[in-house]
Coordinates of N, CA and C in Angstrom, one line a residue:
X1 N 4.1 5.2 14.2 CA 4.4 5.9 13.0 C 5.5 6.9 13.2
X2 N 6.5 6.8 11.7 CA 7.2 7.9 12.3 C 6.8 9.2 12.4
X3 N 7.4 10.0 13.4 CA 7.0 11.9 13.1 C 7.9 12.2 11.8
X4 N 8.7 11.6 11.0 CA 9.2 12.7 10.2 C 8.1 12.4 9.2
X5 N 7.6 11.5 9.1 CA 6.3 10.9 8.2 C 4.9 12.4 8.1
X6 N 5.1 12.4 9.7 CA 3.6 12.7 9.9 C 4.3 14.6 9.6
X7 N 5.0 15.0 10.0 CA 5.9 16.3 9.3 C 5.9 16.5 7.9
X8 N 6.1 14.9 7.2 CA 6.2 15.4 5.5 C 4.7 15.8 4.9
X9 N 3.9 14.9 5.7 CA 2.4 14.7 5.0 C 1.3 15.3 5.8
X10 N 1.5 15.6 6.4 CA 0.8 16.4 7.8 C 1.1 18.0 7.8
X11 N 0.1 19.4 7.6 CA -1.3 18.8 6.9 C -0.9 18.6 5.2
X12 N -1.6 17.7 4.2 CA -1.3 17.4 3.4 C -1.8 18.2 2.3
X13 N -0.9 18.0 1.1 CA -1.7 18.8 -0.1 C -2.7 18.2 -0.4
X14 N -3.7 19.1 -1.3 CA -5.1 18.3 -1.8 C -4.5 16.8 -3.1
X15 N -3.4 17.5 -3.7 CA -3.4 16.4 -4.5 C -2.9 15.3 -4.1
X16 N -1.9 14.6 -3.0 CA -1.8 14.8 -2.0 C -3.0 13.8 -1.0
X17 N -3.6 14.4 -0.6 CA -4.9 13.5 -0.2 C -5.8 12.7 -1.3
X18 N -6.4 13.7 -2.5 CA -7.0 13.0 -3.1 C -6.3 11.3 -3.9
X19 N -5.0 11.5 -4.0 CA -4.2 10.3 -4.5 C -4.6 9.2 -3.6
X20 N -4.0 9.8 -1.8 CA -4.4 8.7 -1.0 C -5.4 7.9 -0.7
X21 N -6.5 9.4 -0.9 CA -7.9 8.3 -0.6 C -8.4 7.9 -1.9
X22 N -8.2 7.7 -3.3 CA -8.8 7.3 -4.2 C -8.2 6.0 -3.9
X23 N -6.4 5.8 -3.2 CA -5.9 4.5 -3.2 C -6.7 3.4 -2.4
X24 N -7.5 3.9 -1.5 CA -8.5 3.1 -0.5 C -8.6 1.9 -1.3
X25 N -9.4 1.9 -2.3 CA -9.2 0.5 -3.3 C -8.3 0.2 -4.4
X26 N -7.9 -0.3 -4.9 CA -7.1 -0.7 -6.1 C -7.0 0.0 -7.0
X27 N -5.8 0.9 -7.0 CA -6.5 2.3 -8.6 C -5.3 2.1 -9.3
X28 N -5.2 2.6 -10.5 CA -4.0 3.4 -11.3 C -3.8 4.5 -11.5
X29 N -2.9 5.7 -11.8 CA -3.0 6.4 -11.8 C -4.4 7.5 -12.7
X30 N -3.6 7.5 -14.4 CA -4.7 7.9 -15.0 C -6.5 7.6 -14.7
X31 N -6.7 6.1 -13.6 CA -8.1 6.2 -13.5 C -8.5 6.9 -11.7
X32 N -7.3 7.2 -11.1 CA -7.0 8.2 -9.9 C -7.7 10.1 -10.7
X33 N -6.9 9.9 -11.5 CA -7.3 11.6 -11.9 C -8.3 11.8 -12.3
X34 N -9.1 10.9 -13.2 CA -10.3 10.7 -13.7 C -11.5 11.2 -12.3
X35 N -11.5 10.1 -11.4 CA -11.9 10.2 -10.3 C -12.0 11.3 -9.2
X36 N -10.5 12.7 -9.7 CA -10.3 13.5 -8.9 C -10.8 14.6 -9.4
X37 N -10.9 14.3 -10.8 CA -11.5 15.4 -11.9 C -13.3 15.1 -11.6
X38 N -13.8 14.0 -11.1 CA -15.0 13.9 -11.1 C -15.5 14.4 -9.5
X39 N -14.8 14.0 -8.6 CA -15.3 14.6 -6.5 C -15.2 15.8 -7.0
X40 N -14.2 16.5 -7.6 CA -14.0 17.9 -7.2 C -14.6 19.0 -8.9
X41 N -15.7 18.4 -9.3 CA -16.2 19.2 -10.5 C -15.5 19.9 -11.4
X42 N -14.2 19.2 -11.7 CA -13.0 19.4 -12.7 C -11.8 20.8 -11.8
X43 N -12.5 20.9 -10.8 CA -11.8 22.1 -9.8 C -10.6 21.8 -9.9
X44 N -9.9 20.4 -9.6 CA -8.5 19.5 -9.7 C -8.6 18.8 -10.5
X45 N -7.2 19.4 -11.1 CA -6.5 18.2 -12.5 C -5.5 18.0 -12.3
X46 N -4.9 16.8 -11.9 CA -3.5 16.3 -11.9 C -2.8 16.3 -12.6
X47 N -2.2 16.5 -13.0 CA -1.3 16.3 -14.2 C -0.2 15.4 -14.0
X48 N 0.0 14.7 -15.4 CA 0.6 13.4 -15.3 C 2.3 13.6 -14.3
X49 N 3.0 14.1 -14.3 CA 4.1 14.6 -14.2 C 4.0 14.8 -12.2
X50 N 2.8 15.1 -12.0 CA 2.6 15.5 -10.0 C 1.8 14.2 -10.3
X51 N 1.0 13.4 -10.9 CA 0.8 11.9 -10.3 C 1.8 11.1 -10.3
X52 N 2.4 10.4 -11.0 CA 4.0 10.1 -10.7 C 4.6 10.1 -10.0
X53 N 5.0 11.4 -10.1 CA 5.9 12.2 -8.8 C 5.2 11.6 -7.2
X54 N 4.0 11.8 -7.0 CA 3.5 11.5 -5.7 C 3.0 10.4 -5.7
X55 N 3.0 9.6 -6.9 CA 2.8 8.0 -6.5 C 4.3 7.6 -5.8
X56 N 4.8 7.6 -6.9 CA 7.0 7.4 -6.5 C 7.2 7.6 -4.9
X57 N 6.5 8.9 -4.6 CA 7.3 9.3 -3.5 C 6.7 8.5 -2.3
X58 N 5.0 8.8 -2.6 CA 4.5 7.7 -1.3 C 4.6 6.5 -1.2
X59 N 5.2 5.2 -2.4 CA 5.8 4.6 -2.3 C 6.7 3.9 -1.9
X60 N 7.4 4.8 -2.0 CA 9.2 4.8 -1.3 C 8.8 5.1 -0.2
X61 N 7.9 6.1 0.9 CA 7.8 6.2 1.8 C 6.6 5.0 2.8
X62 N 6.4 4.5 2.1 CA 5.6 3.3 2.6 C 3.8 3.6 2.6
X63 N 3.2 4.7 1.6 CA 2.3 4.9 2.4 C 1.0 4.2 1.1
X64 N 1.9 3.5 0.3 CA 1.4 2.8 -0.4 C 1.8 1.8 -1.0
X65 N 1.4 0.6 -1.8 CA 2.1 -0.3 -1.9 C 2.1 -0.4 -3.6
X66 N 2.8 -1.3 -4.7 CA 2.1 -1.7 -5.8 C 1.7 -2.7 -5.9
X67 N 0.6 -3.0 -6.5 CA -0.2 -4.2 -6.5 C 0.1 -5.7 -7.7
X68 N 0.0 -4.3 -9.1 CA 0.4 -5.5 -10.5 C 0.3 -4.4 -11.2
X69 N 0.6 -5.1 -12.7 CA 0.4 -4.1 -14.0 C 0.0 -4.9 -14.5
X70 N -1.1 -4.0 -15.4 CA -1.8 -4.7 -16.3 C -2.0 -3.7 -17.3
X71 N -1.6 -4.0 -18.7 CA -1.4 -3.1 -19.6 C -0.8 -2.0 -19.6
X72 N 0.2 -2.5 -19.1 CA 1.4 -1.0 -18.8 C 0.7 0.1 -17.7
X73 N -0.2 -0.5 -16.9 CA -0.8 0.8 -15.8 C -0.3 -0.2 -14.8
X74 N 0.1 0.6 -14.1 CA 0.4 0.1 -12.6 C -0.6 0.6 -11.5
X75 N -0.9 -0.4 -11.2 CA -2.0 -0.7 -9.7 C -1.6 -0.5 -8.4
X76 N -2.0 0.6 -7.7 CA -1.3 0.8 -6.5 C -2.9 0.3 -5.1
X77 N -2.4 0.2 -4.1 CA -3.2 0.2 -3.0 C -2.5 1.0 -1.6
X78 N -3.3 1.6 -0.8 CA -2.8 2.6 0.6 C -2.4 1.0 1.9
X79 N -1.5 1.7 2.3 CA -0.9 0.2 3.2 C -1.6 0.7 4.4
X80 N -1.2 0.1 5.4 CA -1.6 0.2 6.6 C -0.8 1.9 7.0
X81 N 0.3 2.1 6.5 CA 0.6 3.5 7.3 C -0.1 4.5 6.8
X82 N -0.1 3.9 5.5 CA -1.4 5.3 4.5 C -2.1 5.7 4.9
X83 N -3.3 4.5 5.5 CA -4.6 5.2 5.9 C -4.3 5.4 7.1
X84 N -3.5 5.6 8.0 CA -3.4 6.5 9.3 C -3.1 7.4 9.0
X85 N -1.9 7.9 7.9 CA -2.0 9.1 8.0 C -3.2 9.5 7.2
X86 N -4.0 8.9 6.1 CA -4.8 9.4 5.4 C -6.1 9.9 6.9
X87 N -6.0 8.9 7.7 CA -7.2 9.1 9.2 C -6.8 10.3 9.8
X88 N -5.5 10.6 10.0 CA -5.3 11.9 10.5 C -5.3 13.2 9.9
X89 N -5.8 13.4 8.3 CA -5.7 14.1 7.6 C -6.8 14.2 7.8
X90 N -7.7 13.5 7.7 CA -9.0 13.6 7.4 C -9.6 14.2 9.4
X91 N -8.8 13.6 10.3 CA -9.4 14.4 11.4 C -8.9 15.8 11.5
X92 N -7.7 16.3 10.9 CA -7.8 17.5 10.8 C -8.4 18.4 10.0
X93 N -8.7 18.1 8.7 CA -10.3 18.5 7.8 C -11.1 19.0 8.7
X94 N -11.5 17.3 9.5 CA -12.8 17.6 10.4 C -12.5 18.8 11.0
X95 N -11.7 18.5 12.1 CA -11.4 19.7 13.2 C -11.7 21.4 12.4
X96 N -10.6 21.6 11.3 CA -10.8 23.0 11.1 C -12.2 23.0 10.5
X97 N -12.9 22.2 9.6 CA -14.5 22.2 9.3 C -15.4 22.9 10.7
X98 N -15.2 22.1 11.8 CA -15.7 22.3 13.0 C -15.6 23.7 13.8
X99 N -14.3 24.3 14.0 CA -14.1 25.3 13.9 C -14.2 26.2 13.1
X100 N -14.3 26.1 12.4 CA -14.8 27.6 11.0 C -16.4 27.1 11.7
X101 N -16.9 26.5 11.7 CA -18.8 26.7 12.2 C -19.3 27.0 13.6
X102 N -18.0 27.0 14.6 CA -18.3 27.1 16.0 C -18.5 26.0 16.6
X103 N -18.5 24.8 16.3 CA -18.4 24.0 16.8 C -18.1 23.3 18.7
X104 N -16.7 23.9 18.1 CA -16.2 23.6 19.1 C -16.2 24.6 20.4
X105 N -17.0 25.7 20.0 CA -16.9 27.4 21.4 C -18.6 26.9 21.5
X106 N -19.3 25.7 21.4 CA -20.7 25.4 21.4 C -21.8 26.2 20.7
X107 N -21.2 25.8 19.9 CA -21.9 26.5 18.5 C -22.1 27.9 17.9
X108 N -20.9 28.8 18.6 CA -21.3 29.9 18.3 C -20.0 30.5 17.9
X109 N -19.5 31.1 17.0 CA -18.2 31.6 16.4 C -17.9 33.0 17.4
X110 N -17.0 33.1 18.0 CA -17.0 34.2 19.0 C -15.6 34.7 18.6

């Protein structure tokens, strides 16, 4: 993978991640935000204008692919570089999760 890749997306925004991992299966946009508006109890709303924007861009950067359209929605899927970086976003989550609990000083925040 490239590092300017893992620089642009690394660590990533939430809207940002939630795009990538909703891509795990076959989505479109408007049923992406639906879904982002439902994990995160309306906390995050996309708005049409930053979904676009960040489908466009992770496209062009390879971290997703298009699939088809079907009634003017376009279908995207996460490629093979997506979900690495999506895997390494998600081990960093873990990591600072881990650390904010002590985790890692054996269970004790010191």
């Amino acid at each position: 993978m490239e590092d300017k890749l893992k620089r642009i997306y690394i660590p990533m925004t939430e809207t940002g991640f939630y795009i990538l991992y909703c891509l795990q299966e076959e989505n479109h946009g408007y049923n992406i935000g639906l879904q982002v508006k439902q994990m995160t109890g309306g906390e995050i709303s996309i708005s049409p204008g930053t979904m676009y924007g960040t489908l466009s861009k992770m496209e062009k950067d390879g971290l997703i692919a298009f699939v088809k359209e079907e009634e003017k929605r376009k279908f995207y899927c996460i490629t093979e570089l997506g979900n690495e970086i999506l895997q390494l976003e998600l081990t960093r989550i873990e990591r600072l999760y881990k650390n904010s609990k002590g985790e890692i000083l054996g269970g004790k925040n010191e």
